[in-house]
């Protein structure tokens, strides 16, 4: 298995070299730019690990079994949406031995893969599983319709409706601890309410991220009941 | 709770209504909880129940037809209704919403999701207020 690492930071390339030496890995290619990939013959079992902000043209990722993204800072929703990064394919730099091992195995060893923090619901239900199920059912019944209403409102640029719908979704986001979109939803509601868009395209893409996280949470909740 | 006045909840989210019902149950409050889904329905209910007004109104801000602020303004314009304490329960942490609430004489402002401890504190304060009002009359 070939590992290809792309990073424009010399310091981070050195750190990665040191890590692979420590782990005794040999089939590793380290590059500075995405454009350098053109010169490589990619085999069907290569792993690509790349910095999120590395320069060069976004390549065609066919031929790689997995693509992992790394960055020195937390993954922002807009970047996640732009590069279509799965949260379990993102790692914070510096890359640790465990991180690299989990990338190679193709499985994440992160402690908690769940997108939900159900501590508030647990406090509320106090062990009453029926109550918990009832709450989940309300989520599953209402959220898909609210997503449709939101996407329609975005399509029609109906800012009042956008703000109202995101507001209605926020109580659910907080109740079910969907932390990845808690702050984002608040910002989106405020932006729609005050019509203070920096960029409409960015707003649309962030709404897209919000709805995809909600759908992901719905799938997770469906499996709970 | 000794005082058995009802509590009016204005909330359009089924999830939030369930949570308040649960909190009442969990905290052992036997007061009747009446829920209405917008300000217009809430006002109509208050008008129909002049002889048996609630001891507390829990108010969501973002509701269809008549929102929380409009409802609050109408309640505070009425000589009798204005005596009922209104606690705003909203997801908005925005200082301007909070200020707007207190300018319209809200008795409290709670950010959702509301925890049991916050509920307990708020309902205990209200109970104390009711007890004092009873002593005064």
Tab-separated table of C-alpha atoms in Angstrom:
chain	number	residue	atom	x	y	z
A	1	UNK	CA	0.000	0.000	0.000
A	2	UNK	CA	1.356	3.368	-1.093
A	3	UNK	CA	0.866	6.438	1.115
A	4	UNK	CA	1.002	9.824	-0.565
A	5	UNK	CA	1.306	12.866	1.671
A	6	UNK	CA	0.872	16.389	0.301
A	7	UNK	CA	1.622	19.459	2.383
A	8	UNK	CA	3.110	22.814	1.474
A	9	UNK	CA	4.508	23.335	4.957
A	10	UNK	CA	8.105	22.172	5.169
A	11	UNK	CA	7.824	21.806	8.927
A	12	UNK	CA	4.811	19.489	8.626
A	13	UNK	CA	6.444	17.433	5.860
A	14	UNK	CA	9.442	16.927	8.137
A	15	UNK	CA	7.165	15.955	11.011
A	16	UNK	CA	5.397	13.428	8.751
A	17	UNK	CA	8.734	11.983	7.563
A	18	UNK	CA	9.771	11.525	11.175
A	19	UNK	CA	6.466	9.808	11.958
A	20	UNK	CA	6.707	7.298	9.090
A	21	UNK	CA	10.326	6.556	10.003
A	22	UNK	CA	9.252	5.893	13.586
A	23	UNK	CA	6.461	3.600	12.375
A	24	UNK	CA	8.773	1.791	9.955
A	25	UNK	CA	6.692	2.581	6.847
A	26	UNK	CA	8.470	2.576	3.535
A	27	UNK	CA	6.058	3.088	0.609
A	28	UNK	CA	5.544	6.765	1.171
A	29	UNK	CA	5.719	9.687	-1.264
A	30	UNK	CA	5.789	13.198	0.101
A	31	UNK	CA	4.911	16.168	-2.082
A	32	UNK	CA	4.286	19.912	-1.799
A	33	UNK	CA	1.441	20.502	-4.242
A	34	UNK	CA	-1.587	18.719	-5.662
A	35	UNK	CA	-0.249	19.363	-9.165
A	36	UNK	CA	2.638	16.970	-8.514
A	37	UNK	CA	0.149	14.096	-8.452
A	38	UNK	CA	-0.010	14.222	-12.267
A	39	UNK	CA	3.508	12.815	-12.448
A	40	UNK	CA	2.613	9.752	-10.353
A	41	UNK	CA	1.245	6.406	-11.393
A	42	UNK	CA	-1.475	5.909	-8.806
A	43	UNK	CA	-2.132	2.287	-7.952
A	44	UNK	CA	-5.510	1.079	-6.764
A	45	UNK	CA	-4.484	0.724	-3.154
A	46	UNK	CA	-2.990	4.143	-2.477
A	47	UNK	CA	-3.970	6.370	0.398
A	48	UNK	CA	-3.829	10.119	-0.072
A	49	UNK	CA	-3.262	12.330	2.951
A	50	UNK	CA	-3.375	15.994	2.152
A	51	UNK	CA	-3.464	19.320	3.899
A	52	UNK	CA	-6.799	21.106	3.373
A	53	UNK	CA	-5.154	24.282	2.096
A	54	UNK	CA	-2.457	22.749	-0.061
A	55	UNK	CA	-1.949	24.584	-3.402
A	56	UNK	CA	-2.698	23.139	-6.807
A	57	UNK	CA	-5.687	22.009	-8.820
A	58	UNK	CA	-8.108	19.631	-7.094
A	59	UNK	CA	-7.262	16.232	-8.580
A	60	UNK	CA	-9.420	13.350	-9.707
A	61	UNK	CA	-9.422	11.089	-6.683
A	62	UNK	CA	-10.246	7.901	-8.549
A	63	UNK	CA	-7.482	5.386	-7.992
A	64	UNK	CA	-7.157	6.198	-4.294
A	65	UNK	CA	-8.789	3.866	-1.841
A	66	UNK	CA	-9.097	6.639	0.718
A	67	UNK	CA	-8.436	10.376	0.841
A	68	UNK	CA	-7.777	11.964	4.226
A	69	UNK	CA	-7.640	15.665	5.005
A	70	UNK	CA	-5.460	17.294	7.638
A	71	UNK	CA	-5.227	20.804	8.958
A	72	UNK	CA	-3.716	22.728	11.851
A	73	UNK	CA	-7.101	24.201	12.702
A	74	UNK	CA	-10.590	22.862	13.325
A	75	UNK	CA	-12.594	21.989	10.247
A	76	UNK	CA	-14.943	24.825	9.323
A	77	UNK	CA	-18.377	23.995	7.879
A	78	UNK	CA	-17.697	26.010	4.710
A	79	UNK	CA	-14.427	24.164	4.028
A	80	UNK	CA	-16.044	20.829	4.851
A	81	UNK	CA	-18.799	21.579	2.408
A	82	UNK	CA	-16.436	22.915	-0.297
A	83	UNK	CA	-14.103	19.914	-0.236
A	84	UNK	CA	-16.885	17.422	0.658
A	85	UNK	CA	-14.937	16.084	3.625
A	86	UNK	CA	-16.417	13.351	5.802
A	87	UNK	CA	-15.755	14.174	9.449
A	88	UNK	CA	-14.134	10.769	9.986
A	89	UNK	CA	-11.704	11.553	7.161
A	90	UNK	CA	-10.390	14.679	8.831
A	91	UNK	CA	-7.513	14.858	11.314
A	92	UNK	CA	-5.894	17.698	13.163
A	93	UNK	CA	-2.176	18.259	12.696
A	94	UNK	CA	0.262	17.235	13.998
A	95	UNK	CA	-0.710	13.743	12.821
A	96	UNK	CA	-0.191	11.202	15.564
A	97	UNK	CA	0.783	7.563	15.291
A	98	UNK	CA	-2.774	6.443	16.170
A	99	UNK	CA	-4.223	8.719	13.483
A	100	UNK	CA	-1.983	7.320	10.782
A	101	UNK	CA	-2.651	3.765	11.896
A	102	UNK	CA	-6.393	4.339	11.691
A	103	UNK	CA	-6.047	5.871	8.209
A	104	UNK	CA	-4.089	2.819	7.055
A	105	UNK	CA	-6.637	0.446	8.527
A	106	UNK	CA	-9.360	2.511	6.910
A	107	UNK	CA	-11.194	2.650	10.193
A	108	UNK	CA	-11.402	5.451	12.614
A	109	UNK	CA	-10.253	4.932	16.167
A	110	UNK	CA	-11.786	8.196	17.269
A	111	UNK	CA	-13.533	7.654	20.563
A	112	UNK	CA	-16.917	8.966	19.527
A	113	UNK	CA	-18.067	8.943	15.938
A	114	UNK	CA	-21.580	9.992	16.794
A	115	UNK	CA	-22.729	13.375	15.563
A	116	UNK	CA	-25.065	13.610	18.553
A	117	UNK	CA	-24.556	14.612	22.151
A	118	UNK	CA	-27.609	13.174	23.874
A	119	UNK	CA	-26.697	14.290	27.392
A	120	UNK	CA	-29.523	16.840	27.556
A	121	UNK	CA	-32.059	14.287	26.337
A	122	UNK	CA	-30.672	11.770	28.837
A	123	UNK	CA	-31.092	14.297	31.651
A	124	UNK	CA	-34.631	15.021	30.536
A	125	UNK	CA	-35.665	11.398	30.108
A	126	UNK	CA	-33.895	10.215	33.250
A	127	UNK	CA	-33.795	6.616	32.050
A	128	UNK	CA	-37.324	6.664	30.639
A	129	UNK	CA	-36.697	5.060	27.229
A	130	UNK	CA	-40.315	5.535	26.119
A	131	UNK	CA	-40.044	9.268	26.589
A	132	UNK	CA	-36.754	9.303	24.703
A	133	UNK	CA	-38.304	7.356	21.841
A	134	UNK	CA	-41.247	9.774	21.749
A	135	UNK	CA	-38.865	12.711	21.428
A	136	UNK	CA	-36.922	10.955	18.655
A	137	UNK	CA	-40.170	10.246	16.821
A	138	UNK	CA	-41.074	13.943	16.902
A	139	UNK	CA	-37.638	14.749	15.457
A	140	UNK	CA	-37.991	12.170	12.692
A	141	UNK	CA	-41.519	13.305	11.862
A	142	UNK	CA	-40.829	17.050	11.749
A	143	UNK	CA	-37.255	17.465	10.519
A	144	UNK	CA	-37.615	16.094	6.940
A	145	UNK	CA	-40.528	18.475	6.275
A	146	UNK	CA	-38.624	21.375	7.805
A	147	UNK	CA	-35.618	20.585	5.585
A	148	UNK	CA	-37.896	20.692	2.508
A	149	UNK	CA	-39.403	24.002	3.626
A	150	UNK	CA	-35.917	25.416	4.241
A	151	UNK	CA	-34.555	24.349	0.857
A	152	UNK	CA	-37.622	25.762	-0.870
A	153	UNK	CA	-37.234	29.038	0.992
A	154	UNK	CA	-33.559	29.206	-0.022
A	155	UNK	CA	-34.506	28.530	-3.636
A	156	UNK	CA	-37.045	31.369	-3.514
A	157	UNK	CA	-34.762	33.608	-1.454
A	158	UNK	CA	-37.571	33.967	1.091
A	159	UNK	CA	-35.425	35.277	3.948
A	160	UNK	CA	-38.223	35.489	6.503
A	161	UNK	CA	-39.124	31.846	5.939
A	162	UNK	CA	-35.450	30.817	6.012
A	163	UNK	CA	-34.963	32.515	9.397
A	164	UNK	CA	-38.199	31.047	10.807
A	165	UNK	CA	-37.397	27.515	9.671
A	166	UNK	CA	-33.824	27.551	10.944
A	167	UNK	CA	-35.139	28.932	14.226
A	168	UNK	CA	-37.578	26.041	14.492
A	169	UNK	CA	-34.794	23.573	13.720
A	170	UNK	CA	-32.498	25.059	16.353
A	171	UNK	CA	-34.450	23.732	19.324
A	172	UNK	CA	-34.038	20.263	17.830
A	173	UNK	CA	-30.361	20.822	17.105
A	174	UNK	CA	-29.808	21.777	20.740
A	175	UNK	CA	-32.059	19.117	22.231
A	176	UNK	CA	-30.305	16.351	20.301
A	177	UNK	CA	-26.878	17.931	20.721
A	178	UNK	CA	-25.982	18.193	17.032
A	179	UNK	CA	-22.973	20.232	18.004
A	180	UNK	CA	-21.453	20.405	14.520
A	181	UNK	CA	-24.230	22.771	13.402
A	182	UNK	CA	-25.271	24.471	16.645
A	183	UNK	CA	-23.280	27.663	16.106
A	184	UNK	CA	-23.728	27.564	12.340
A	185	UNK	CA	-27.519	27.414	12.646
A	186	UNK	CA	-27.509	30.437	14.949
A	187	UNK	CA	-25.354	32.394	12.484
A	188	UNK	CA	-27.478	31.369	9.507
A	189	UNK	CA	-30.679	32.403	11.265
A	190	UNK	CA	-29.170	35.765	12.183
A	191	UNK	CA	-27.855	36.298	8.639
A	192	UNK	CA	-31.254	35.526	7.113
A	193	UNK	CA	-33.085	37.651	9.675
A	194	UNK	CA	-30.865	40.672	9.102
A	195	UNK	CA	-30.245	39.905	5.400
A	196	UNK	CA	-26.547	40.422	6.054
A	197	UNK	CA	-25.140	38.002	3.487
A	198	UNK	CA	-21.412	38.191	2.719
A	199	UNK	CA	-21.985	35.829	-0.174
A	200	UNK	CA	-25.211	34.141	-1.181
A	201	UNK	CA	-23.283	31.154	-2.611
A	202	UNK	CA	-21.541	30.667	0.733
A	203	UNK	CA	-24.883	30.917	2.535
A	204	UNK	CA	-26.426	28.309	0.215
A	205	UNK	CA	-23.502	25.962	0.713
A	206	UNK	CA	-23.711	26.349	4.509
A	207	UNK	CA	-27.433	25.596	4.422
A	208	UNK	CA	-26.501	22.512	2.380
A	209	UNK	CA	-24.093	21.444	5.095
A	210	UNK	CA	-26.712	22.108	7.789
A	211	UNK	CA	-29.293	19.927	6.056
A	212	UNK	CA	-26.810	17.126	5.380
A	213	UNK	CA	-25.822	17.043	9.066
A	214	UNK	CA	-29.512	16.959	10.031
A	215	UNK	CA	-30.119	14.031	7.682
A	216	UNK	CA	-27.091	12.242	9.104
A	217	UNK	CA	-28.424	12.759	12.629
A	218	UNK	CA	-31.863	11.533	11.554
A	219	UNK	CA	-30.325	8.301	10.247
A	220	UNK	CA	-28.469	7.860	13.517
A	221	UNK	CA	-31.641	8.489	15.517
A	222	UNK	CA	-33.637	6.104	13.342
A	223	UNK	CA	-31.237	3.355	14.321
A	224	UNK	CA	-31.847	4.159	17.979
A	225	UNK	CA	-35.557	3.410	17.983
B	1	UNK	CA	-47.042	23.255	45.097
B	2	UNK	CA	-49.681	24.825	47.343
B	3	UNK	CA	-50.822	27.351	44.818
B	4	UNK	CA	-52.733	25.650	42.040
B	5	UNK	CA	-52.868	28.410	39.441
B	6	UNK	CA	-52.452	27.188	35.915
B	7	UNK	CA	-49.459	27.910	33.725
B	8	UNK	CA	-49.973	29.023	30.135
B	9	UNK	CA	-47.354	27.838	27.670
B	10	UNK	CA	-47.184	29.527	24.275
B	11	UNK	CA	-45.128	27.284	22.041
B	12	UNK	CA	-45.551	25.919	18.533
B	13	UNK	CA	-42.989	23.126	18.740
B	14	UNK	CA	-44.309	19.724	19.788
B	15	UNK	CA	-40.861	18.848	21.073
B	16	UNK	CA	-40.717	21.865	23.357
B	17	UNK	CA	-44.224	21.249	24.701
B	18	UNK	CA	-43.228	17.692	25.589
B	19	UNK	CA	-40.132	18.979	27.353
B	20	UNK	CA	-42.073	21.426	29.522
B	21	UNK	CA	-44.673	18.758	30.354
B	22	UNK	CA	-41.814	16.443	31.294
B	23	UNK	CA	-40.172	19.087	33.475
B	24	UNK	CA	-43.448	19.694	35.326
B	25	UNK	CA	-43.848	15.961	35.855
B	26	UNK	CA	-40.248	15.452	36.910
B	27	UNK	CA	-40.266	18.410	39.304
B	28	UNK	CA	-43.604	17.391	40.795
B	29	UNK	CA	-45.578	20.478	39.817
B	30	UNK	CA	-49.255	19.683	39.851
B	31	UNK	CA	-50.336	22.965	38.317
B	32	UNK	CA	-52.292	22.603	35.089
B	33	UNK	CA	-50.245	23.323	32.015
B	34	UNK	CA	-52.274	24.854	29.191
B	35	UNK	CA	-50.492	25.059	25.852
B	36	UNK	CA	-51.375	27.196	22.861
B	37	UNK	CA	-49.450	27.350	19.607
B	38	UNK	CA	-49.365	31.094	18.932
B	39	UNK	CA	-49.947	34.470	20.517
B	40	UNK	CA	-53.396	34.899	18.999
B	41	UNK	CA	-54.658	31.631	20.473
B	42	UNK	CA	-53.004	32.511	23.773
B	43	UNK	CA	-54.742	35.889	23.963
B	44	UNK	CA	-58.090	34.340	23.042
B	45	UNK	CA	-57.668	31.784	25.832
B	46	UNK	CA	-56.806	34.523	28.348
B	47	UNK	CA	-59.918	36.475	27.348
B	48	UNK	CA	-62.083	33.397	27.799
B	49	UNK	CA	-60.563	32.645	31.189
B	50	UNK	CA	-60.644	36.045	32.871
B	51	UNK	CA	-61.989	34.468	36.071
B	52	UNK	CA	-59.292	31.871	36.192
B	53	UNK	CA	-56.160	33.520	34.876
B	54	UNK	CA	-52.860	31.656	34.906
B	55	UNK	CA	-50.212	32.420	37.475
B	56	UNK	CA	-47.467	32.339	34.903
B	57	UNK	CA	-47.018	32.553	31.135
B	58	UNK	CA	-44.108	30.766	29.448
B	59	UNK	CA	-43.574	32.423	26.097
B	60	UNK	CA	-41.719	31.341	22.980
B	61	UNK	CA	-40.746	34.260	20.748
B	62	UNK	CA	-40.849	32.744	17.315
B	63	UNK	CA	-44.398	31.638	16.593
B	64	UNK	CA	-46.615	31.946	13.540
B	65	UNK	CA	-49.580	34.366	13.265
B	66	UNK	CA	-48.709	36.377	16.393
B	67	UNK	CA	-45.147	36.175	17.671
B	68	UNK	CA	-43.983	36.402	21.265
B	69	UNK	CA	-43.116	40.096	21.316
B	70	UNK	CA	-46.476	41.116	19.872
B	71	UNK	CA	-48.255	38.921	22.406
B	72	UNK	CA	-46.202	40.386	25.238
B	73	UNK	CA	-47.030	43.941	24.170
B	74	UNK	CA	-50.757	43.158	24.102
B	75	UNK	CA	-50.661	41.488	27.509
B	76	UNK	CA	-48.787	44.383	29.087
B	77	UNK	CA	-51.263	46.897	27.611
B	78	UNK	CA	-54.117	45.205	29.495
B	79	UNK	CA	-54.794	46.393	33.049
B	80	UNK	CA	-55.476	42.893	34.393
B	81	UNK	CA	-53.327	40.669	32.213
B	82	UNK	CA	-50.228	42.782	32.793
B	83	UNK	CA	-50.064	41.449	36.367
B	84	UNK	CA	-49.269	37.929	35.104
B	85	UNK	CA	-45.520	37.310	35.036
B	86	UNK	CA	-44.295	36.322	31.583
B	87	UNK	CA	-41.078	34.345	31.197
B	88	UNK	CA	-39.604	34.225	27.706
B	89	UNK	CA	-38.193	30.870	26.602
B	90	UNK	CA	-36.273	31.123	23.358
B	91	UNK	CA	-33.287	29.754	21.495
B	92	UNK	CA	-32.106	33.305	20.868
B	93	UNK	CA	-29.098	34.315	22.926
B	94	UNK	CA	-28.983	37.605	21.104
B	95	UNK	CA	-28.663	40.558	23.558
B	96	UNK	CA	-31.055	42.668	21.465
B	97	UNK	CA	-33.837	40.057	21.890
B	98	UNK	CA	-33.179	39.907	25.606
B	99	UNK	CA	-33.302	43.681	25.898
B	100	UNK	CA	-36.473	43.832	23.797
B	101	UNK	CA	-38.048	41.289	26.161
B	102	UNK	CA	-37.218	43.169	29.321
B	103	UNK	CA	-38.253	46.479	27.768
B	104	UNK	CA	-41.654	44.853	27.295
B	105	UNK	CA	-41.690	43.900	30.984
B	106	UNK	CA	-40.875	40.214	30.745
B	107	UNK	CA	-40.269	38.730	34.184
B	108	UNK	CA	-37.526	36.435	32.934
B	109	UNK	CA	-35.600	35.256	29.910
B	110	UNK	CA	-34.492	31.657	29.500
B	111	UNK	CA	-32.447	30.262	26.633
B	112	UNK	CA	-33.612	26.895	25.293
B	113	UNK	CA	-33.000	24.082	25.818
B	114	UNK	CA	-33.954	24.825	29.403
B	115	UNK	CA	-32.441	22.534	32.018
B	116	UNK	CA	-34.349	21.149	35.023
B	117	UNK	CA	-32.256	23.242	37.386
B	118	UNK	CA	-33.224	26.431	35.534
B	119	UNK	CA	-36.880	25.406	35.526
B	120	UNK	CA	-36.749	24.649	39.202
B	121	UNK	CA	-35.220	28.022	39.969
B	122	UNK	CA	-37.753	29.876	37.844
B	123	UNK	CA	-40.801	28.000	39.154
B	124	UNK	CA	-39.639	28.382	42.755
B	125	UNK	CA	-39.311	32.128	42.219
B	126	UNK	CA	-42.831	32.207	40.787
B	127	UNK	CA	-44.213	30.183	43.674
B	128	UNK	CA	-42.610	32.644	46.066
B	129	UNK	CA	-44.167	35.500	44.119
B	130	UNK	CA	-47.596	33.837	44.272
B	131	UNK	CA	-47.274	33.280	48.017
B	132	UNK	CA	-46.382	36.929	48.553
B	133	UNK	CA	-49.308	38.051	46.363
B	134	UNK	CA	-51.665	35.879	48.409
B	135	UNK	CA	-50.383	37.298	51.681
B	136	UNK	CA	-50.870	40.805	50.351
B	137	UNK	CA	-54.493	40.213	49.423
